[in-house]
C-alpha positions as MATLAB code, in Angstrom:
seq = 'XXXXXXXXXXXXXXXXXXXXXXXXXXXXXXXXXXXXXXXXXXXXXXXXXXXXXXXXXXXXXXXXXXXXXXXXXXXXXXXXXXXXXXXXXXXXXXXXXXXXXXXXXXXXXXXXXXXXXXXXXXXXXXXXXXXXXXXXXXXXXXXXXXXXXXXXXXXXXXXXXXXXXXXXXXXXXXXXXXXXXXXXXXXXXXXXXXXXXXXXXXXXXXXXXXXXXXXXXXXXXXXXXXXXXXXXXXXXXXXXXXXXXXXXXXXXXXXXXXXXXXXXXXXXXXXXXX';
ca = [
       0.000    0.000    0.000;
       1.543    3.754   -0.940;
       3.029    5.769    1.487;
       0.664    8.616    1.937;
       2.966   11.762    1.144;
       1.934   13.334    4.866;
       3.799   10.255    6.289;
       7.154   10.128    4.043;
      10.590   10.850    6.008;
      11.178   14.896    4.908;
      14.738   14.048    4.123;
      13.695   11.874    1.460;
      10.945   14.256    0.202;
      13.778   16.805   -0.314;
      16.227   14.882   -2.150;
      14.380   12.189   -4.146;
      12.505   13.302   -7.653;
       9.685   10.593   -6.790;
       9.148   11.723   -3.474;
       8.479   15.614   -4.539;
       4.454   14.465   -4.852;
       4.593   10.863   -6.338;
       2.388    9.780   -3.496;
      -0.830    8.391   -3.139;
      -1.424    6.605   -5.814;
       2.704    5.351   -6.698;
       2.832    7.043  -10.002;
       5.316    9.050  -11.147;
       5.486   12.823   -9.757;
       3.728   15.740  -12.108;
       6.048   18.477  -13.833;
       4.235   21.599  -15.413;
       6.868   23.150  -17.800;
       5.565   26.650  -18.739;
       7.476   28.363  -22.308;
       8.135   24.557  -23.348;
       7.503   25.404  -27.000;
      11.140   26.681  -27.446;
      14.170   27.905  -25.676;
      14.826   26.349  -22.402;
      11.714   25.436  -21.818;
      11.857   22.526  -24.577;
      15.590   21.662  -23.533;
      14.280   21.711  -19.976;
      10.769   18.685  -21.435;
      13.517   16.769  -23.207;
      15.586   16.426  -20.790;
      13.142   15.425  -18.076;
      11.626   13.067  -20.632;
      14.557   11.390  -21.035;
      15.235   11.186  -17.286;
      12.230    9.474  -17.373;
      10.839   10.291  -13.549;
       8.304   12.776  -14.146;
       5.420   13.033  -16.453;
       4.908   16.054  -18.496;
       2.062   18.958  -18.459;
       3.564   21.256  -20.597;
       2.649   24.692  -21.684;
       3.335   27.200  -24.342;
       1.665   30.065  -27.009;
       2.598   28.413  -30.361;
       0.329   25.475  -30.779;
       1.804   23.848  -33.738;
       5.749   23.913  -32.061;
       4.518   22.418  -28.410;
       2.865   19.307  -30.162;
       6.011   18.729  -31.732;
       7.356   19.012  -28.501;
       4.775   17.116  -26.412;
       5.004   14.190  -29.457;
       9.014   14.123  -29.107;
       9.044   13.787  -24.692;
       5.401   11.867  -24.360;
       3.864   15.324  -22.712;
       0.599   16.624  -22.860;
       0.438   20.165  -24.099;
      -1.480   22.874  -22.774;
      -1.044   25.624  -25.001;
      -2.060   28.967  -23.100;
      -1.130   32.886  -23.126;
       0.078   33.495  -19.539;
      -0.188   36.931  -20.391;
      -4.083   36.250  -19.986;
      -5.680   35.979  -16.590;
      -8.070   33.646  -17.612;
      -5.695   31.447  -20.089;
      -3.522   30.547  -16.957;
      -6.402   30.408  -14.538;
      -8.139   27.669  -17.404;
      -4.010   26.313  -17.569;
      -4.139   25.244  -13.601;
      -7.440   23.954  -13.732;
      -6.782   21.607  -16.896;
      -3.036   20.546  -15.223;
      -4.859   19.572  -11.852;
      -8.170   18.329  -13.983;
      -6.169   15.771  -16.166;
      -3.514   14.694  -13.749;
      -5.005   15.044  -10.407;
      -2.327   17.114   -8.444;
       1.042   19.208   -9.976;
       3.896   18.077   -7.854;
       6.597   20.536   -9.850;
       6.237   24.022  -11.503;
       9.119   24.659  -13.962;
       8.171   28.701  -15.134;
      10.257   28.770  -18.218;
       7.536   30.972  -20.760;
       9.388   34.548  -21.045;
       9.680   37.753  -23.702;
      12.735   40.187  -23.755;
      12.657   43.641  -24.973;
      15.947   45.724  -25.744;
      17.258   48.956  -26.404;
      16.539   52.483  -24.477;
      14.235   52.934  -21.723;
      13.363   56.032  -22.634;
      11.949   54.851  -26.120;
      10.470   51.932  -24.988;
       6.815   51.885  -25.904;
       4.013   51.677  -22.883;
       2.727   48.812  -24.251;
       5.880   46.453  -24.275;
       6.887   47.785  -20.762;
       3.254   46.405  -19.919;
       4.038   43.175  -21.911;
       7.205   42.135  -20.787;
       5.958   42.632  -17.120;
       2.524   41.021  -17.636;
       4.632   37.808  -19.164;
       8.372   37.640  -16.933;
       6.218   38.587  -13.129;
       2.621   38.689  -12.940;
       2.156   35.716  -14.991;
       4.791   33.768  -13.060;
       3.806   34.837   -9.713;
      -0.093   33.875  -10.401;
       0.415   30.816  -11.447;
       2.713   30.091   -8.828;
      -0.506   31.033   -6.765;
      -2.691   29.096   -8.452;
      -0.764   25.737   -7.880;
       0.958   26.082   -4.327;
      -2.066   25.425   -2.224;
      -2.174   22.195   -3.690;
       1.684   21.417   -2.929;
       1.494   22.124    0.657;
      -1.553   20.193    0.901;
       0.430   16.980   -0.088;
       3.318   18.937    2.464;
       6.218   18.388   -0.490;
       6.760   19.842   -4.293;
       9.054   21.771   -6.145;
       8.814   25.040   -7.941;
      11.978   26.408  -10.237;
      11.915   30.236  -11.491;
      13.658   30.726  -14.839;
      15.763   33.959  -13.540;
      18.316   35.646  -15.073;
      21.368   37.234  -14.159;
      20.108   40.296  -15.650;
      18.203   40.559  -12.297;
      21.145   40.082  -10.156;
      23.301   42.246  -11.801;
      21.537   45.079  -14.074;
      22.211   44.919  -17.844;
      22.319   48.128  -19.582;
      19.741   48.258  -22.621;
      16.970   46.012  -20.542;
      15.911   47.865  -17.766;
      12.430   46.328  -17.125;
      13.535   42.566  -18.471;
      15.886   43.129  -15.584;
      13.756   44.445  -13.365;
      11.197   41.578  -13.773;
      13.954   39.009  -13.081;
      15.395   40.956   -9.922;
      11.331   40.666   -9.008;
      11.498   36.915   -9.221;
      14.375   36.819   -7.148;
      12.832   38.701   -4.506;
       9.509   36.437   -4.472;
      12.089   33.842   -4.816;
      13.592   34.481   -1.257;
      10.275   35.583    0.522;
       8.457   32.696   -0.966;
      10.689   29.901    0.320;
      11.043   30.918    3.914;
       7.154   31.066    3.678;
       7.111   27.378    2.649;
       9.607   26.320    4.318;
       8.185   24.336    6.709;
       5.681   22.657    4.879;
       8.484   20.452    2.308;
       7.757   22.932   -0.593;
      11.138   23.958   -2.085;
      11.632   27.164   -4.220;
      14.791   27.164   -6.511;
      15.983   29.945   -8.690;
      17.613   29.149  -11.875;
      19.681   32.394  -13.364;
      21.268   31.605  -16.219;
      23.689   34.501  -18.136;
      23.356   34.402  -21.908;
      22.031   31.063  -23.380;
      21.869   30.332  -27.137;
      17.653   30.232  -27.811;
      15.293   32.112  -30.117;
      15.182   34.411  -27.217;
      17.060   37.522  -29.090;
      15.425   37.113  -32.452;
      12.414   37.510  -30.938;
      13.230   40.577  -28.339;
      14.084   42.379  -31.781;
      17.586   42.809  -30.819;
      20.582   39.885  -31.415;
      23.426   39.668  -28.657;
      26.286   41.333  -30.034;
      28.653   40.970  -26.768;
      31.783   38.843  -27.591;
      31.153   38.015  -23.660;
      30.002   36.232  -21.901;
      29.241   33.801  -24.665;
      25.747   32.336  -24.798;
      25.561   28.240  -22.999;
      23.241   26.004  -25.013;
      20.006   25.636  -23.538;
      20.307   21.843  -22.243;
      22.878   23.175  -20.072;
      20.393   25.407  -18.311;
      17.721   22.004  -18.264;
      20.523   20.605  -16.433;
      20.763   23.072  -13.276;
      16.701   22.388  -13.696;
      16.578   18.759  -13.437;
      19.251   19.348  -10.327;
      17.059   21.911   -9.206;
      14.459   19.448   -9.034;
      15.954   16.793   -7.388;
      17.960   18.333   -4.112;
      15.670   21.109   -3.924;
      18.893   23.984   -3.818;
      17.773   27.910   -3.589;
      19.835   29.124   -6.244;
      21.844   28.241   -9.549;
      24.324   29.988  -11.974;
      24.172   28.643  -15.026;
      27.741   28.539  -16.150;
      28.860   28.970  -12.133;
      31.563   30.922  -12.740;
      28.114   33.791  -13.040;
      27.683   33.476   -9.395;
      31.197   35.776   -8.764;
      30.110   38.937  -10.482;
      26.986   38.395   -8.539;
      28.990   38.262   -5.261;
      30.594   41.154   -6.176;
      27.792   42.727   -7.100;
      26.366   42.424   -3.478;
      29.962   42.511   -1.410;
      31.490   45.582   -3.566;
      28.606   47.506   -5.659;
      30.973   50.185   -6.439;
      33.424   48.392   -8.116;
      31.337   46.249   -9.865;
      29.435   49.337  -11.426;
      33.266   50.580  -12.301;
      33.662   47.387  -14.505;
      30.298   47.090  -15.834;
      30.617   51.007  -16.881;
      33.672   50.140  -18.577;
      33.289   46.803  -19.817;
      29.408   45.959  -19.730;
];
């Protein structure tokens, strides 16, 4: 007879993937993959598909690229604009509807924007923090109740070290990513005791559609963009031990040290260099 998920050892429900919700019924934990249509959020399916411990709810806008995806990693797509209250409100029900429970919320779906602030239009300021934030931190809503119900589950925020850092030419991208960060922290001592773990992800520059589609490429010789499964990697890691933060490469995690330890000589170099 299955372990009823109040009743599991908390070590293990930190540290094991089938032990972040695979409970009551001995299936395989849930994963909801949000932006899976491209980018990371694809790397991050495949590679979980091919880990083969989780099943896949996955979500994106473009219908036609996240059945490919859903056909390729035996998911179930749920294509929805997160953008839209009532597409992600619709997105949780039909996640809980056809699988009963979420046990793990990877929030992958994204949009960039780049160039002045000051001739930024309204409307993509409104856009870029409708998608990166409110979208992120609703759905988050929408899906924790059920996690501390079962008293374990995982939720991993795509950041960006954008948000730890400041990157000149994408002021509100960053500042949507520094957001996350913050609801990050405050988020996970909330949950803390109840064996839901919040991880942050912040990868530097990764090689995706992502700057075709911000309408500007990445023209910095560095730091040169990682490929995506590299970032799906921290993910699935992120998954399994449950760890608060990762810099995707690591070496990232020293100019945000610096950042924190020595602002003023970290805006020197970025000034000069950035």
């Amino acid at each position: 007879m299955p372990v009823p998920a109040r009743a599991r050892p908390p070590e293990r429900a930190r540290t094991e993937p089938r032990q972040a919700g695979a409970g009551r019924d001995g299936h395989r934990p849930v994963a909801l993959v949000t932006g899976a249509s491209s980018g990371i959020g694809t790397a991050v399916a495949e590679r979980l598909a091919a880990e083969g411990d989780w099943r896949l709810l996955l979500n994106g806008r473009d219908e036609r690229r996240l059945e490919q995806v859903a056909t390729r990693t035996g998911g179930v797509p749920l294509p929805a604009d997160l953008a839209d209250p009532r597409a992600r409100a619709r997105l949780a029900e039909e996640a809980l509807l056809h699988s009963g429970r979420v046990d793990a919320l990877v929030a992958g779906a994204g949009i960039g924007w780049a160039g002045s602030f000051a001739a930024m239009p309204p409307e993509d300021i409104d856009d870029v923090l409708a998608v990166n934030l409110n979208a992120t931190l609703h759905l988050v809503r929408l899906l924790v109740p059920g996690m501390v119900d079962q008293r374990c589950g995982r939720v991993v925020l795509i950041g960006s070290m954008a948000g730890s850092v400041g990157v000149r030419g994408e002021a509100v991208y960053a500042a949507t990513k520094a957001g996350l960060t913050a609801f990050a922290d405050s988020l996970r001592y909330e949950l803390a005791p109840s064996g839901v773990r919040v991880s942050m992800v912040l990868p530097g520059v990764v090689d995706t559609p992502f700057f075709q589609r911000r309408g500007a490429p990445y023209r910095r010789e560095r730091p040169r963009p990682v490929p995506a499964v590299q970032v799906a990697e921290a993910v699935c890691r992120a998954l399994r031990t449950g760890r608060p933060n990762a810099y995707v490469p690591s070496w990232m995690a020293m100019p945000a040290w610096l950042h924190g330890t020595a602002p003023g000589v970290f805006r020197s170099l970025a000034q000069r260099f950035g």
